[in-house]
Amino acid sequence: MTYCIRGLDPAPFKSLYGLSDTELANLGARRVVADSSPGVPDRIELRDLDVGETAILLNYEHQLADSPYRSRYAIFVREGADTRAQFRDEVPAVMRQRMVALRAFDADGNIVDAELAEGDAIEPAIKRLLGSGAADYLHVHYAKYGCFAARVDRD
């Protein structure tokens, strides 16, 4: 089974790049400067920001399904990110170095299974969940803070 982990499309976030701190605050967002790495995981490029890089911290609706599992939460996007990452049959380092929650959803947006994994155990968990036949796609969340990390689809 092959799979693809994709970062978010940068298009909806580009209008935030370069806004003043006041303008961001008026939108319920804020600018964050990475002061350690790892520490600020970008959702577009699927990497940790380098020290000194800036990110926009904002609320993002990652589960749009019209189900009880519809969800939104805080995410970081690197200010200026313009290329969406794609990892085929590979778990990016930003995820491997953290405990993640893998949530399997059916086509109607209902959770059908879930698993916690870290490091080298993430890829086998992805394959188990997608291989079960019940899951249409997966969402990866960083377990410690609960933030959405990325979507995983069969490739």
Short mmCIF file of N, CA and C in Angstrom, two decimals:
data_model
loop_
_atom_site.label_atom_id
_atom_site.label_comp_id
_atom_site.label_asym_id
_atom_site.label_seq_id
_atom_site.Cartn_x
_atom_site.Cartn_y
_atom_site.Cartn_z
N MET A 1 0.85 -1.18 0.00
CA MET A 1 0.00 0.00 0.00
C MET A 1 0.89 1.24 0.00
N THR A 2 0.62 2.14 -0.91
CA THR A 2 1.35 3.41 -0.94
C THR A 2 0.45 4.51 -0.39
N TYR A 3 1.09 5.52 0.15
CA TYR A 3 0.35 6.63 0.76
C TYR A 3 1.10 7.93 0.49
N CYS A 4 0.40 9.04 0.69
CA CYS A 4 1.00 10.35 0.51
C CYS A 4 0.58 11.26 1.66
N ILE A 5 1.56 11.89 2.27
CA ILE A 5 1.32 12.89 3.32
C ILE A 5 1.55 14.25 2.67
N ARG A 6 0.52 15.09 2.71
CA ARG A 6 0.60 16.39 2.05
C ARG A 6 0.47 17.53 3.06
N GLY A 7 1.28 18.56 2.85
CA GLY A 7 1.12 19.78 3.60
C GLY A 7 -0.10 20.53 3.10
N LEU A 8 -0.45 21.58 3.80
CA LEU A 8 -1.58 22.40 3.39
C LEU A 8 -1.23 23.24 2.17
N ASP A 9 -2.24 23.53 1.38
CA ASP A 9 -2.10 24.44 0.24
C ASP A 9 -1.79 25.83 0.80
N PRO A 10 -0.73 26.47 0.34
CA PRO A 10 -0.38 27.79 0.88
C PRO A 10 -1.33 28.92 0.47
N ALA A 11 -2.10 28.74 -0.59
CA ALA A 11 -2.92 29.83 -1.14
C ALA A 11 -3.80 30.54 -0.10
N PRO A 12 -4.53 29.82 0.74
CA PRO A 12 -5.40 30.52 1.69
C PRO A 12 -4.67 31.35 2.76
N PHE A 13 -3.36 31.13 2.89
CA PHE A 13 -2.60 31.80 3.94
C PHE A 13 -1.78 32.99 3.44
N LYS A 14 -1.59 33.08 2.14
CA LYS A 14 -0.71 34.10 1.58
C LYS A 14 -1.15 35.52 1.92
N SER A 15 -2.43 35.74 2.09
CA SER A 15 -2.90 37.09 2.42
C SER A 15 -2.48 37.51 3.84
N LEU A 16 -2.05 36.57 4.66
CA LEU A 16 -1.60 36.88 6.02
C LEU A 16 -0.13 37.30 6.06
N TYR A 17 0.65 36.85 5.09
CA TYR A 17 2.08 37.13 5.08
C TYR A 17 2.31 38.63 4.99
N GLY A 18 3.11 39.15 5.90
CA GLY A 18 3.47 40.56 5.88
C GLY A 18 2.50 41.48 6.58
N LEU A 19 1.37 40.96 7.07
CA LEU A 19 0.45 41.82 7.83
C LEU A 19 1.13 42.27 9.12
N SER A 20 0.72 43.41 9.62
CA SER A 20 1.25 43.90 10.90
C SER A 20 0.72 43.02 12.03
N ASP A 21 1.36 43.09 13.18
CA ASP A 21 0.91 42.33 14.34
C ASP A 21 -0.52 42.72 14.72
N THR A 22 -0.86 43.99 14.58
CA THR A 22 -2.22 44.46 14.88
C THR A 22 -3.22 43.87 13.90
N GLU A 23 -2.87 43.86 12.62
CA GLU A 23 -3.77 43.29 11.61
C GLU A 23 -3.97 41.79 11.86
N LEU A 24 -2.90 41.09 12.22
CA LEU A 24 -3.03 39.67 12.52
C LEU A 24 -3.92 39.46 13.75
N ALA A 25 -3.70 40.27 14.78
CA ALA A 25 -4.51 40.15 16.00
C ALA A 25 -5.99 40.38 15.71
N ASN A 26 -6.30 41.32 14.83
CA ASN A 26 -7.68 41.57 14.46
C ASN A 26 -8.32 40.37 13.76
N LEU A 27 -7.50 39.48 13.21
CA LEU A 27 -7.97 38.27 12.56
C LEU A 27 -7.89 37.05 13.48
N GLY A 28 -7.49 37.27 14.73
CA GLY A 28 -7.36 36.17 15.68
C GLY A 28 -6.09 35.36 15.49
N ALA A 29 -5.10 35.95 14.87
CA ALA A 29 -3.83 35.26 14.59
C ALA A 29 -2.68 36.05 15.21
N ARG A 30 -1.50 35.45 15.22
CA ARG A 30 -0.32 36.18 15.68
C ARG A 30 0.93 35.62 15.04
N ARG A 31 1.94 36.47 14.99
CA ARG A 31 3.25 36.11 14.44
C ARG A 31 4.09 35.51 15.56
N VAL A 32 4.81 34.44 15.24
CA VAL A 32 5.69 33.77 16.19
C VAL A 32 7.06 33.64 15.56
N VAL A 33 8.10 33.95 16.32
CA VAL A 33 9.47 33.76 15.86
C VAL A 33 10.01 32.50 16.51
N ALA A 34 10.49 31.57 15.69
CA ALA A 34 11.04 30.32 16.22
C ALA A 34 12.28 30.62 17.04
N ASP A 35 12.27 30.17 18.30
CA ASP A 35 13.45 30.40 19.16
C ASP A 35 14.18 29.10 19.47
N SER A 36 13.68 27.98 18.91
CA SER A 36 14.36 26.69 19.03
C SER A 36 13.93 25.82 17.87
N SER A 37 14.73 24.83 17.57
CA SER A 37 14.37 23.88 16.52
C SER A 37 14.82 22.49 16.96
N PRO A 38 13.93 21.54 17.04
CA PRO A 38 12.53 21.62 16.67
C PRO A 38 11.74 22.45 17.66
N GLY A 39 10.60 22.92 17.22
CA GLY A 39 9.76 23.72 18.10
C GLY A 39 8.53 24.30 17.43
N VAL A 40 8.67 24.76 16.18
CA VAL A 40 7.54 25.37 15.48
C VAL A 40 7.33 24.57 14.18
N PRO A 41 6.38 23.64 14.18
CA PRO A 41 6.15 22.79 13.01
C PRO A 41 5.22 23.42 11.97
N ASP A 42 5.78 23.72 10.80
CA ASP A 42 5.01 24.33 9.72
C ASP A 42 4.10 23.30 9.07
N ARG A 43 2.86 23.69 8.73
CA ARG A 43 1.89 22.77 8.14
C ARG A 43 1.86 22.80 6.62
N ILE A 44 2.60 23.70 6.00
CA ILE A 44 2.66 23.77 4.54
C ILE A 44 3.85 22.97 4.03
N GLU A 45 5.03 23.27 4.55
CA GLU A 45 6.25 22.61 4.11
C GLU A 45 6.56 21.35 4.91
N LEU A 46 5.79 21.11 5.98
CA LEU A 46 5.95 19.95 6.85
C LEU A 46 7.39 19.80 7.34
N ARG A 47 7.84 20.88 7.96
CA ARG A 47 9.17 20.90 8.56
C ARG A 47 9.15 21.83 9.76
N ASP A 48 10.14 21.65 10.65
CA ASP A 48 10.30 22.58 11.76
C ASP A 48 11.00 23.83 11.25
N LEU A 49 10.55 24.97 11.71
CA LEU A 49 11.20 26.21 11.33
C LEU A 49 12.60 26.28 11.95
N ASP A 50 13.49 26.94 11.24
CA ASP A 50 14.81 27.23 11.77
C ASP A 50 14.69 28.39 12.75
N VAL A 51 15.62 28.46 13.69
CA VAL A 51 15.63 29.56 14.66
C VAL A 51 15.67 30.88 13.89
N GLY A 52 14.78 31.79 14.27
CA GLY A 52 14.70 33.11 13.65
C GLY A 52 13.65 33.22 12.56
N GLU A 53 13.19 32.09 12.00
CA GLU A 53 12.13 32.15 11.00
C GLU A 53 10.81 32.49 11.69
N THR A 54 9.90 33.11 10.93
CA THR A 54 8.61 33.49 11.50
C THR A 54 7.49 32.62 10.95
N ALA A 55 6.51 32.42 11.81
CA ALA A 55 5.31 31.68 11.45
C ALA A 55 4.10 32.49 11.87
N ILE A 56 2.98 32.21 11.23
CA ILE A 56 1.70 32.77 11.64
C ILE A 56 0.98 31.66 12.40
N LEU A 57 0.58 31.95 13.62
CA LEU A 57 -0.21 31.03 14.44
C LEU A 57 -1.65 31.45 14.28
N LEU A 58 -2.49 30.52 13.79
CA LEU A 58 -3.88 30.85 13.52
C LEU A 58 -4.77 29.64 13.77
N ASN A 59 -6.04 29.90 13.83
CA ASN A 59 -7.03 28.84 13.96
C ASN A 59 -7.41 28.38 12.56
N TYR A 60 -7.46 27.05 12.38
CA TYR A 60 -7.68 26.50 11.05
C TYR A 60 -8.68 25.34 11.12
N GLU A 61 -9.66 25.34 10.23
CA GLU A 61 -10.62 24.24 10.18
C GLU A 61 -10.07 23.15 9.27
N HIS A 62 -9.59 22.08 9.89
CA HIS A 62 -8.95 21.00 9.15
C HIS A 62 -9.90 19.84 8.83
N GLN A 63 -10.98 19.73 9.57
CA GLN A 63 -11.95 18.66 9.32
C GLN A 63 -13.27 19.32 8.95
N LEU A 64 -13.52 19.41 7.66
CA LEU A 64 -14.69 20.13 7.14
C LEU A 64 -15.94 19.28 7.05
N ALA A 65 -15.82 18.00 7.31
CA ALA A 65 -16.96 17.09 7.15
C ALA A 65 -18.15 17.53 8.00
N ASP A 66 -19.32 17.37 7.43
CA ASP A 66 -20.54 17.68 8.16
C ASP A 66 -20.89 16.48 9.04
N SER A 67 -20.10 16.33 10.09
CA SER A 67 -20.26 15.21 11.03
C SER A 67 -19.94 15.72 12.43
N PRO A 68 -20.16 14.91 13.44
CA PRO A 68 -19.79 15.33 14.79
C PRO A 68 -18.28 15.57 14.96
N TYR A 69 -17.49 15.12 13.99
CA TYR A 69 -16.03 15.25 14.07
C TYR A 69 -15.50 16.49 13.37
N ARG A 70 -16.38 17.34 12.89
CA ARG A 70 -15.94 18.62 12.30
C ARG A 70 -15.03 19.28 13.33
N SER A 71 -13.89 19.85 12.86
CA SER A 71 -12.92 20.32 13.85
C SER A 71 -12.04 21.44 13.31
N ARG A 72 -11.63 22.30 14.23
CA ARG A 72 -10.66 23.36 13.95
C ARG A 72 -9.78 23.53 15.18
N TYR A 73 -8.55 23.99 14.93
CA TYR A 73 -7.61 24.16 16.04
C TYR A 73 -6.44 25.02 15.56
N ALA A 74 -5.55 25.34 16.45
CA ALA A 74 -4.40 26.17 16.13
C ALA A 74 -3.37 25.42 15.28
N ILE A 75 -2.78 26.13 14.31
CA ILE A 75 -1.68 25.61 13.50
C ILE A 75 -0.67 26.73 13.26
N PHE A 76 0.55 26.34 12.87
CA PHE A 76 1.58 27.27 12.43
C PHE A 76 1.75 27.12 10.93
N VAL A 77 1.88 28.25 10.23
CA VAL A 77 2.31 28.23 8.83
C VAL A 77 3.49 29.19 8.72
N ARG A 78 4.55 28.72 8.06
CA ARG A 78 5.74 29.56 7.92
C ARG A 78 5.39 30.76 7.06
N GLU A 79 5.70 31.94 7.57
CA GLU A 79 5.42 33.16 6.83
C GLU A 79 6.27 33.16 5.55
N GLY A 80 5.61 33.20 4.42
CA GLY A 80 6.29 33.17 3.13
C GLY A 80 6.29 31.80 2.46
N ALA A 81 5.82 30.76 3.16
CA ALA A 81 5.80 29.42 2.56
C ALA A 81 4.91 29.44 1.32
N ASP A 82 5.44 28.91 0.21
CA ASP A 82 4.64 28.91 -1.02
C ASP A 82 4.65 27.57 -1.75
N THR A 83 5.28 26.56 -1.17
CA THR A 83 5.33 25.25 -1.80
C THR A 83 4.84 24.18 -0.84
N ARG A 84 3.77 23.52 -1.23
CA ARG A 84 3.15 22.47 -0.43
C ARG A 84 4.00 21.20 -0.49
N ALA A 85 4.38 20.69 0.68
CA ALA A 85 5.18 19.47 0.74
C ALA A 85 4.34 18.25 0.40
N GLN A 86 4.98 17.27 -0.20
CA GLN A 86 4.36 15.97 -0.45
C GLN A 86 5.40 14.90 -0.16
N PHE A 87 5.04 13.97 0.69
CA PHE A 87 5.91 12.86 1.05
C PHE A 87 5.20 11.57 0.65
N ARG A 88 5.73 10.90 -0.36
CA ARG A 88 5.15 9.62 -0.80
C ARG A 88 5.88 8.47 -0.12
N ASP A 89 5.11 7.66 0.59
CA ASP A 89 5.67 6.49 1.29
C ASP A 89 6.84 6.87 2.20
N GLU A 90 6.72 8.03 2.82
CA GLU A 90 7.76 8.53 3.72
C GLU A 90 7.09 9.43 4.77
N VAL A 91 7.51 9.25 6.01
CA VAL A 91 7.02 10.10 7.09
C VAL A 91 8.04 11.21 7.31
N PRO A 92 7.62 12.47 7.19
CA PRO A 92 8.59 13.57 7.35
C PRO A 92 9.16 13.63 8.77
N ALA A 93 10.38 14.13 8.87
CA ALA A 93 11.07 14.23 10.16
C ALA A 93 10.26 15.00 11.19
N VAL A 94 9.54 16.03 10.76
CA VAL A 94 8.75 16.84 11.69
C VAL A 94 7.75 15.97 12.46
N MET A 95 7.28 14.89 11.85
CA MET A 95 6.35 13.98 12.52
C MET A 95 7.08 12.88 13.28
N ARG A 96 8.15 12.36 12.68
CA ARG A 96 8.88 11.25 13.31
C ARG A 96 9.46 11.62 14.67
N GLN A 97 9.75 12.88 14.89
CA GLN A 97 10.36 13.29 16.16
C GLN A 97 9.34 13.65 17.23
N ARG A 98 8.07 13.41 16.95
CA ARG A 98 7.00 13.71 17.91
C ARG A 98 6.05 12.52 18.01
N MET A 99 5.41 12.38 19.14
CA MET A 99 4.29 11.44 19.27
C MET A 99 3.14 12.01 18.47
N VAL A 100 2.52 11.17 17.65
CA VAL A 100 1.38 11.63 16.85
C VAL A 100 0.15 10.76 17.12
N ALA A 101 -0.99 11.38 16.93
CA ALA A 101 -2.27 10.67 16.95
C ALA A 101 -2.73 10.55 15.50
N LEU A 102 -2.96 9.34 15.07
CA LEU A 102 -3.46 9.08 13.72
C LEU A 102 -4.94 8.80 13.83
N ARG A 103 -5.75 9.57 13.13
CA ARG A 103 -7.20 9.43 13.20
C ARG A 103 -7.71 9.03 11.82
N ALA A 104 -8.35 7.88 11.74
CA ALA A 104 -8.86 7.35 10.48
C ALA A 104 -10.32 7.74 10.32
N PHE A 105 -10.65 8.32 9.16
CA PHE A 105 -12.00 8.78 8.87
C PHE A 105 -12.56 8.03 7.66
N ASP A 106 -13.87 7.79 7.70
CA ASP A 106 -14.53 7.23 6.53
C ASP A 106 -14.93 8.36 5.58
N ALA A 107 -15.56 8.01 4.47
CA ALA A 107 -15.92 9.00 3.45
C ALA A 107 -16.91 10.04 3.97
N ASP A 108 -17.64 9.73 5.04
CA ASP A 108 -18.60 10.67 5.62
C ASP A 108 -18.00 11.54 6.72
N GLY A 109 -16.69 11.39 6.97
CA GLY A 109 -16.02 12.21 7.97
C GLY A 109 -16.21 11.73 9.40
N ASN A 110 -16.51 10.44 9.56
CA ASN A 110 -16.64 9.87 10.90
C ASN A 110 -15.40 9.06 11.24
N ILE A 111 -14.94 9.16 12.48
CA ILE A 111 -13.77 8.39 12.90
C ILE A 111 -14.13 6.91 12.96
N VAL A 112 -13.29 6.10 12.31
CA VAL A 112 -13.49 4.66 12.33
C VAL A 112 -12.40 3.93 13.10
N ASP A 113 -11.28 4.62 13.37
CA ASP A 113 -10.18 4.03 14.14
C ASP A 113 -9.19 5.14 14.48
N ALA A 114 -8.32 4.85 15.40
CA ALA A 114 -7.28 5.81 15.79
C ALA A 114 -6.13 5.06 16.45
N GLU A 115 -4.97 5.67 16.40
CA GLU A 115 -3.79 5.04 16.97
C GLU A 115 -2.78 6.12 17.34
N LEU A 116 -2.04 5.89 18.42
CA LEU A 116 -0.90 6.72 18.79
C LEU A 116 0.36 6.04 18.29
N ALA A 117 1.31 6.81 17.78
CA ALA A 117 2.57 6.23 17.31
C ALA A 117 3.65 7.30 17.35
N GLU A 118 4.91 6.84 17.35
CA GLU A 118 6.03 7.77 17.25
C GLU A 118 7.18 7.10 16.53
N GLY A 119 8.05 7.92 15.97
CA GLY A 119 9.25 7.43 15.30
C GLY A 119 8.95 6.44 14.20
N ASP A 120 9.69 5.33 14.22
CA ASP A 120 9.57 4.32 13.18
C ASP A 120 8.23 3.57 13.22
N ALA A 121 7.46 3.73 14.28
CA ALA A 121 6.16 3.06 14.39
C ALA A 121 5.05 3.80 13.63
N ILE A 122 5.32 5.00 13.15
CA ILE A 122 4.28 5.78 12.47
C ILE A 122 3.90 5.16 11.13
N GLU A 123 4.89 4.82 10.32
CA GLU A 123 4.58 4.28 8.99
C GLU A 123 3.77 2.98 9.07
N PRO A 124 4.14 2.00 9.90
CA PRO A 124 3.30 0.80 9.98
C PRO A 124 1.87 1.11 10.46
N ALA A 125 1.72 2.09 11.33
CA ALA A 125 0.39 2.47 11.80
C ALA A 125 -0.43 3.08 10.65
N ILE A 126 0.20 3.91 9.83
CA ILE A 126 -0.48 4.48 8.67
C ILE A 126 -0.96 3.36 7.75
N LYS A 127 -0.09 2.42 7.48
CA LYS A 127 -0.45 1.32 6.58
C LYS A 127 -1.56 0.45 7.16
N ARG A 128 -1.53 0.20 8.46
CA ARG A 128 -2.60 -0.58 9.11
C ARG A 128 -3.94 0.13 8.98
N LEU A 129 -3.95 1.41 9.32
CA LEU A 129 -5.20 2.16 9.32
C LEU A 129 -5.78 2.32 7.91
N LEU A 130 -4.93 2.66 6.95
CA LEU A 130 -5.42 2.81 5.58
C LEU A 130 -5.74 1.46 4.94
N GLY A 131 -5.05 0.42 5.38
CA GLY A 131 -5.25 -0.90 4.81
C GLY A 131 -6.46 -1.64 5.34
N SER A 132 -7.08 -1.11 6.37
CA SER A 132 -8.22 -1.80 6.99
C SER A 132 -9.45 -1.84 6.09
N GLY A 133 -9.52 -0.92 5.14
CA GLY A 133 -10.68 -0.86 4.26
C GLY A 133 -11.77 0.07 4.78
N ALA A 134 -11.79 0.34 6.06
CA ALA A 134 -12.82 1.22 6.64
C ALA A 134 -12.44 2.69 6.51
N ALA A 135 -11.15 2.96 6.43
CA ALA A 135 -10.67 4.35 6.40
C ALA A 135 -10.56 4.87 4.98
N ASP A 136 -11.06 6.08 4.78
CA ASP A 136 -10.94 6.77 3.50
C ASP A 136 -9.69 7.65 3.48
N TYR A 137 -9.36 8.23 4.64
CA TYR A 137 -8.19 9.09 4.78
C TYR A 137 -7.83 9.17 6.26
N LEU A 138 -6.65 9.69 6.55
CA LEU A 138 -6.18 9.88 7.93
C LEU A 138 -5.87 11.34 8.17
N HIS A 139 -6.04 11.76 9.41
CA HIS A 139 -5.49 13.03 9.88
C HIS A 139 -4.43 12.69 10.91
N VAL A 140 -3.31 13.40 10.82
CA VAL A 140 -2.24 13.27 11.80
C VAL A 140 -2.31 14.50 12.69
N HIS A 141 -2.26 14.27 13.99
CA HIS A 141 -2.23 15.35 14.98
C HIS A 141 -1.02 15.16 15.86
N TYR A 142 -0.40 16.26 16.27
CA TYR A 142 0.68 16.18 17.25
C TYR A 142 0.03 15.92 18.60
N ALA A 143 0.35 14.78 19.19
CA ALA A 143 -0.37 14.31 20.37
C ALA A 143 -0.23 15.24 21.58
N LYS A 144 0.92 15.83 21.77
CA LYS A 144 1.14 16.64 22.98
C LYS A 144 0.19 17.83 23.04
N TYR A 145 0.10 18.61 21.97
CA TYR A 145 -0.76 19.79 21.97
C TYR A 145 -2.08 19.57 21.22
N GLY A 146 -2.20 18.48 20.48
CA GLY A 146 -3.44 18.17 19.78
C GLY A 146 -3.61 18.86 18.44
N CYS A 147 -2.60 19.56 17.97
CA CYS A 147 -2.70 20.33 16.73
C CYS A 147 -2.71 19.42 15.50
N PHE A 148 -3.52 19.79 14.51
CA PHE A 148 -3.53 19.11 13.22
C PHE A 148 -2.16 19.26 12.58
N ALA A 149 -1.63 18.15 12.04
CA ALA A 149 -0.32 18.18 11.39
C ALA A 149 -0.45 18.06 9.87
N ALA A 150 -1.21 17.05 9.40
CA ALA A 150 -1.33 16.82 7.97
C ALA A 150 -2.37 15.76 7.70
N ARG A 151 -2.72 15.65 6.42
CA ARG A 151 -3.64 14.61 5.96
C ARG A 151 -2.82 13.53 5.24
N VAL A 152 -3.30 12.29 5.35
CA VAL A 152 -2.66 11.16 4.68
C VAL A 152 -3.72 10.48 3.81
N ASP A 153 -3.38 10.28 2.55
CA ASP A 153 -4.27 9.61 1.61
C ASP A 153 -3.54 8.42 0.96
N ARG A 154 -4.32 7.45 0.51
CA ARG A 154 -3.74 6.39 -0.32
C ARG A 154 -3.23 7.06 -1.59
N ASP A 155 -2.15 6.55 -2.11
CA ASP A 155 -1.56 7.16 -3.31
C ASP A 155 -1.71 6.22 -4.50
#
